[in-house]
Amino acid sequence: MNKPARKSRSGARRSVTIKDVARYAGVSPMTVSRVVNGGQYVSDATRQTVMQAVRQLGYSPNLAARNLASARGERMGLLYGNPSASYLSEFLVGALDAATRHGVQLVLEKCEMTPAASRRAVRRLVAGGVVGVVLPPPLCESAVIRAELQAARMRIVAVAAARPPADVMCVSIDDFAAAREMTRYLLALGHTRLGFIKGHPNQTASEERWRGFTAAVQEHGNLPAPRVEQGFFTFRSGLDAARKLLSGEPLPSAIFASNDDMAAAVMAEAHRRALEVPNDLTVVGFDDSLIAANIWPGLTTIHQPIAQMAGEAVDMLVASVRGGKRGALAEPVHRLVAHELVTRESAARPKSTTA
Amino acid sequence: MNKPARKSRSGARRSVTIKDVARYAGVSPMTVSRVVNGGQYVSDATRQTVMQAVRQLGYSPNLAARNLASARGERMGLLYGNPSASYLSEFLVGALDAATRHGVQLVLEKCEMTPAASRRAVRRLVAGGVVGVVLPPPLCESAVIRAELQAARMRIVAVAAARPPADVMCVSIDDFAAAREMTRYLLALGHTRLGFIKGHPNQTASEERWRGFTAAVQEHGNLPAPRVEQGFFTFRSGLDAARKLLSGEPLPSAIFASNDDMAAAVMAEAHRRALEVPNDLTVVGFDDSLIAANIWPGLTTIHQPIAQMAGEAVDMLVASVRGGKRGALAEPVHRLVAHELVTRESAARPKSTTA
DNA sequence: CCCTAGATTGGTATCGCTACCATCCCCCCC
DNA sequence: GGGGGGGATGGTAGCGATACCAATCTAGGG
């Protein structure tokens, strides 16, 4: 029964392992592991030595092994429906980045908003061994999907749901405050005849934005009643709303659309009517989506740190899953992140202030 | 020396493993493994039995274990710079999907196009244990990055580089054919006074598109010389080009911009000059990026199956890395995928054909 | 000065799966 | 009818890391 020196399976040169580092540093693999994972109970001297060895050898832990040993490496789902879609890009970047950081795998799943499709998507997720799901808008608002997911005992983090149910985790901006801030900005510019295009009624963010708008209007007081149209977050719906807003008299001097796509539509319609933006009409949006900087004039809008939000969502998911394993499942968190008013060229003082 | 029955580490109920399936199906774990991995040397009967068991138990292989055992689970990098950015979204979806399919990890890295930044990004990638990199445009054209990457012995797949160097793998559409097709379409509509906005000169796709355009013009023959302006794929540059194209006499009846952002700029400028699209001016783009469907009128353009391309890029990377391990590194492939001309509202017959 | 608590470190046993090899068996051919 | 060839299957040994526990050492309290 002779023991072969080392049955290296694939002839290829193995990468440096924790044992190599341990040998090099003159400690046990365990100690290296502790250092690498920032564990406690390691003396400073040892830590230094080990870190030195790590650097020297260019050691990078094997994710697969680590995941296997620590029963980590869970799969997280990202169920995306049909987000404003420029949204998705940033969202994915942020989510993927966080996933890499935590060493979890991110599984994408597309899903239409019909009950049947939701069910199918959730089933695929479950089959894929996913233990938690990030829900970007607009899926985060779908009660059906949430129910399906909860039935499958998945943890959920909704992103950008302005008023999530109490029992799901959520990360979002303060839509109310943001819309109020934008409206205050318009008022500060001197606008008095305001137009507002509401967002899709099935999203709670829409209502928050609307509430923020009216709050600012009311606190200013002494304004003609704003003209309001219903929109649905699509370019098309924005166009319809814009036509209505721009046909009556008196024309609004500033229009606040509940997202950028609709704001872009307002600008298109304004141009068609030979109204110059921002000289004849101020247009502002919400989201700071891709289109905002890619039209002319650039759109003044509210920026959401989408990537950051997606990242935090994944963080929360991981924390929940790992924490939950140890029994300590904290109550659902609702994390607010900071938004930012981005000024570009589409907003200016009104041409002739009647005030 | 008593053997504890099963020292289950985390008290949590373990998920079903290959052994469970094996026991359930009455075969050895190896056989299950072979079935699950579609290996040969399994009788149909056994295969059926095992698959049945898999379904019954809801077995899903543990990725970490699989990767660890098979020395798989490599990390692939995705180095993105500043792509048309609506691009990125679809690209990520496709790439991530393929990565999940292959069980490899996708690591994102952002990188400006300066040499210093490139070097840093590549170093981070190397440090992260990445063995191959997908290069979406415009990074795929950067010689610096390619050199850095090749110096680090990374495998590279460039996406959408129209004429990649012979030694890197590539997946792209046939920009030449696509541009020619679009131009033929314009000519078929009856346009004779054409305008063309070239793409950024540092991207090979630009030249291919330009070549496709001229090829169609020449094969048609008997046309006034098209007006041509240089663009740089940005909205801004498109605006400049549009101003020039729309100021001389005679006005072009159709403008073909080398990407959608520039086409959108042409439309914006046309509107400003009270030219109606498509009645007074036909505008077409290239890429079918997000903006194409989100402006009015919708942009007729060339659709690239971006997600598919990204997916194939990852496939190629994986194949190369895994194949390369077995020594059989095939020569760099250049894979062409099909494009599609998408007609929306921005193109129509010219108002008065002078022909 | 002994004893306990806590800090630090090492050893061992897996984690779930697959590579590699040994084995068994069936069938064909000389 | 025996020897091969190859299909089908099982056994064994890790892959590289961490969890858990034991062992050692240091420092105070009684």
Short mmCIF file of N, CA and C (backbone and C1' of nucleotides) in Angstrom, two decimals, chain A residues 6 17-18 30 33 37 59 62 65 69, chain D residues 12-21:
data_model
loop_
_atom_site.label_atom_id
_atom_site.label_comp_id
_atom_site.label_asym_id
_atom_site.label_seq_id
_atom_site.Cartn_x
_atom_site.Cartn_y
_atom_site.Cartn_z
N ARG A 6 2.03 12.46 -5.14
CA ARG A 6 0.92 13.40 -5.35
C ARG A 6 0.29 13.08 -6.68
N THR A 17 -2.32 27.26 -3.40
CA THR A 17 -3.39 26.96 -2.47
C THR A 17 -3.05 27.47 -1.07
N ILE A 18 -3.99 27.27 -0.22
CA ILE A 18 -3.81 27.74 1.14
C ILE A 18 -2.65 27.00 1.82
N MET A 30 -5.00 26.48 8.74
CA MET A 30 -6.08 27.11 9.49
C MET A 30 -5.79 28.57 9.79
N SER A 33 -6.21 30.60 6.83
CA SER A 33 -7.64 30.81 6.59
C SER A 33 -8.17 31.92 7.47
N ASN A 37 -9.67 35.44 6.10
CA ASN A 37 -11.06 35.78 6.35
C ASN A 37 -11.25 36.79 7.46
N TYR A 59 -1.51 34.56 -3.75
CA TYR A 59 -2.57 33.60 -3.42
C TYR A 59 -3.95 34.24 -3.55
N ASN A 62 -9.62 29.79 -3.47
CA ASN A 62 -10.47 29.11 -4.42
C ASN A 62 -11.92 29.20 -3.96
N ALA A 65 -13.96 25.87 -3.46
CA ALA A 65 -13.61 25.14 -2.25
C ALA A 65 -14.17 25.86 -1.03
N ALA A 69 -16.88 24.19 1.46
CA ALA A 69 -16.55 23.92 2.86
C ALA A 69 -17.46 24.70 3.80
P DT D 12 -13.50 0.95 -1.85
"O5'" DT D 12 -12.55 2.12 -2.31
"C5'" DT D 12 -11.58 1.86 -3.33
"C4'" DT D 12 -10.74 3.11 -3.59
"C3'" DT D 12 -10.49 3.97 -2.35
"O3'" DT D 12 -9.14 4.37 -2.37
"C1'" DT D 12 -11.43 5.28 -4.06
P DA D 13 -8.50 5.05 -1.12
"O5'" DA D 13 -8.00 6.40 -1.80
"C5'" DA D 13 -7.43 6.36 -3.11
"C4'" DA D 13 -7.40 7.75 -3.69
"C3'" DA D 13 -6.98 8.85 -2.69
"O3'" DA D 13 -6.15 9.77 -3.37
"C1'" DA D 13 -9.08 9.38 -3.58
P DG D 14 -5.16 10.62 -2.53
"O5'" DG D 14 -6.20 11.39 -1.59
"C5'" DG D 14 -6.26 12.82 -1.60
"C4'" DG D 14 -6.64 13.35 -2.97
"C3'" DG D 14 -6.89 14.85 -2.93
"O3'" DG D 14 -6.21 15.46 -4.00
"C1'" DG D 14 -8.85 13.68 -3.64
P DC D 15 -5.64 16.88 -3.80
"O5'" DC D 15 -6.74 17.84 -4.45
"C5'" DC D 15 -6.92 17.90 -5.85
"C4'" DC D 15 -8.09 18.83 -6.12
"C3'" DC D 15 -8.08 20.08 -5.25
"O3'" DC D 15 -7.61 21.16 -6.05
"C1'" DC D 15 -10.26 19.01 -5.25
P DG D 16 -6.29 21.93 -5.54
"O5'" DG D 16 -6.86 22.92 -4.43
"C5'" DG D 16 -7.77 23.92 -4.82
"C4'" DG D 16 -8.51 24.41 -3.60
"C3'" DG D 16 -7.61 25.01 -2.52
"O3'" DG D 16 -8.09 26.30 -2.25
"C1'" DG D 16 -9.13 23.46 -1.58
P DA D 17 -7.43 27.24 -1.21
"O5'" DA D 17 -8.45 27.19 0.01
"C5'" DA D 17 -9.70 27.82 -0.16
"C4'" DA D 17 -10.74 27.25 0.78
"C3'" DA D 17 -10.55 27.62 2.24
"O3'" DA D 17 -11.37 28.74 2.53
"C1'" DA D 17 -11.21 25.32 1.94
P DT D 18 -11.25 29.39 3.98
"O5'" DT D 18 -12.26 28.49 4.81
"C5'" DT D 18 -13.64 28.51 4.47
"C4'" DT D 18 -14.39 27.54 5.34
"C3'" DT D 18 -14.43 27.92 6.81
"O3'" DT D 18 -15.75 27.63 7.27
"C1'" DT D 18 -13.53 25.76 6.60
P DA D 19 -16.26 28.25 8.60
"O5'" DA D 19 -16.61 26.95 9.47
"C5'" DA D 19 -17.61 26.07 8.98
"C4'" DA D 19 -17.77 24.91 9.93
"C3'" DA D 19 -17.90 25.29 11.40
"O3'" DA D 19 -18.83 24.40 12.00
"C1'" DA D 19 -15.95 23.97 11.10
P DC D 20 -19.40 24.74 13.39
"O5'" DC D 20 -18.60 23.71 14.31
"C5'" DC D 20 -18.48 22.35 13.88
"C4'" DC D 20 -17.39 21.68 14.67
"C3'" DC D 20 -17.33 22.10 16.13
"O3'" DC D 20 -17.50 20.95 16.94
"C1'" DC D 20 -15.18 22.10 15.14
P DC D 21 -17.66 21.10 18.51
"O5'" DC D 21 -16.23 20.59 18.98
"C5'" DC D 21 -15.75 19.36 18.45
"C4'" DC D 21 -14.27 19.23 18.72
"C3'" DC D 21 -13.89 19.47 20.19
"O3'" DC D 21 -13.09 18.41 20.63
"C1'" DC D 21 -12.52 20.73 18.75
#
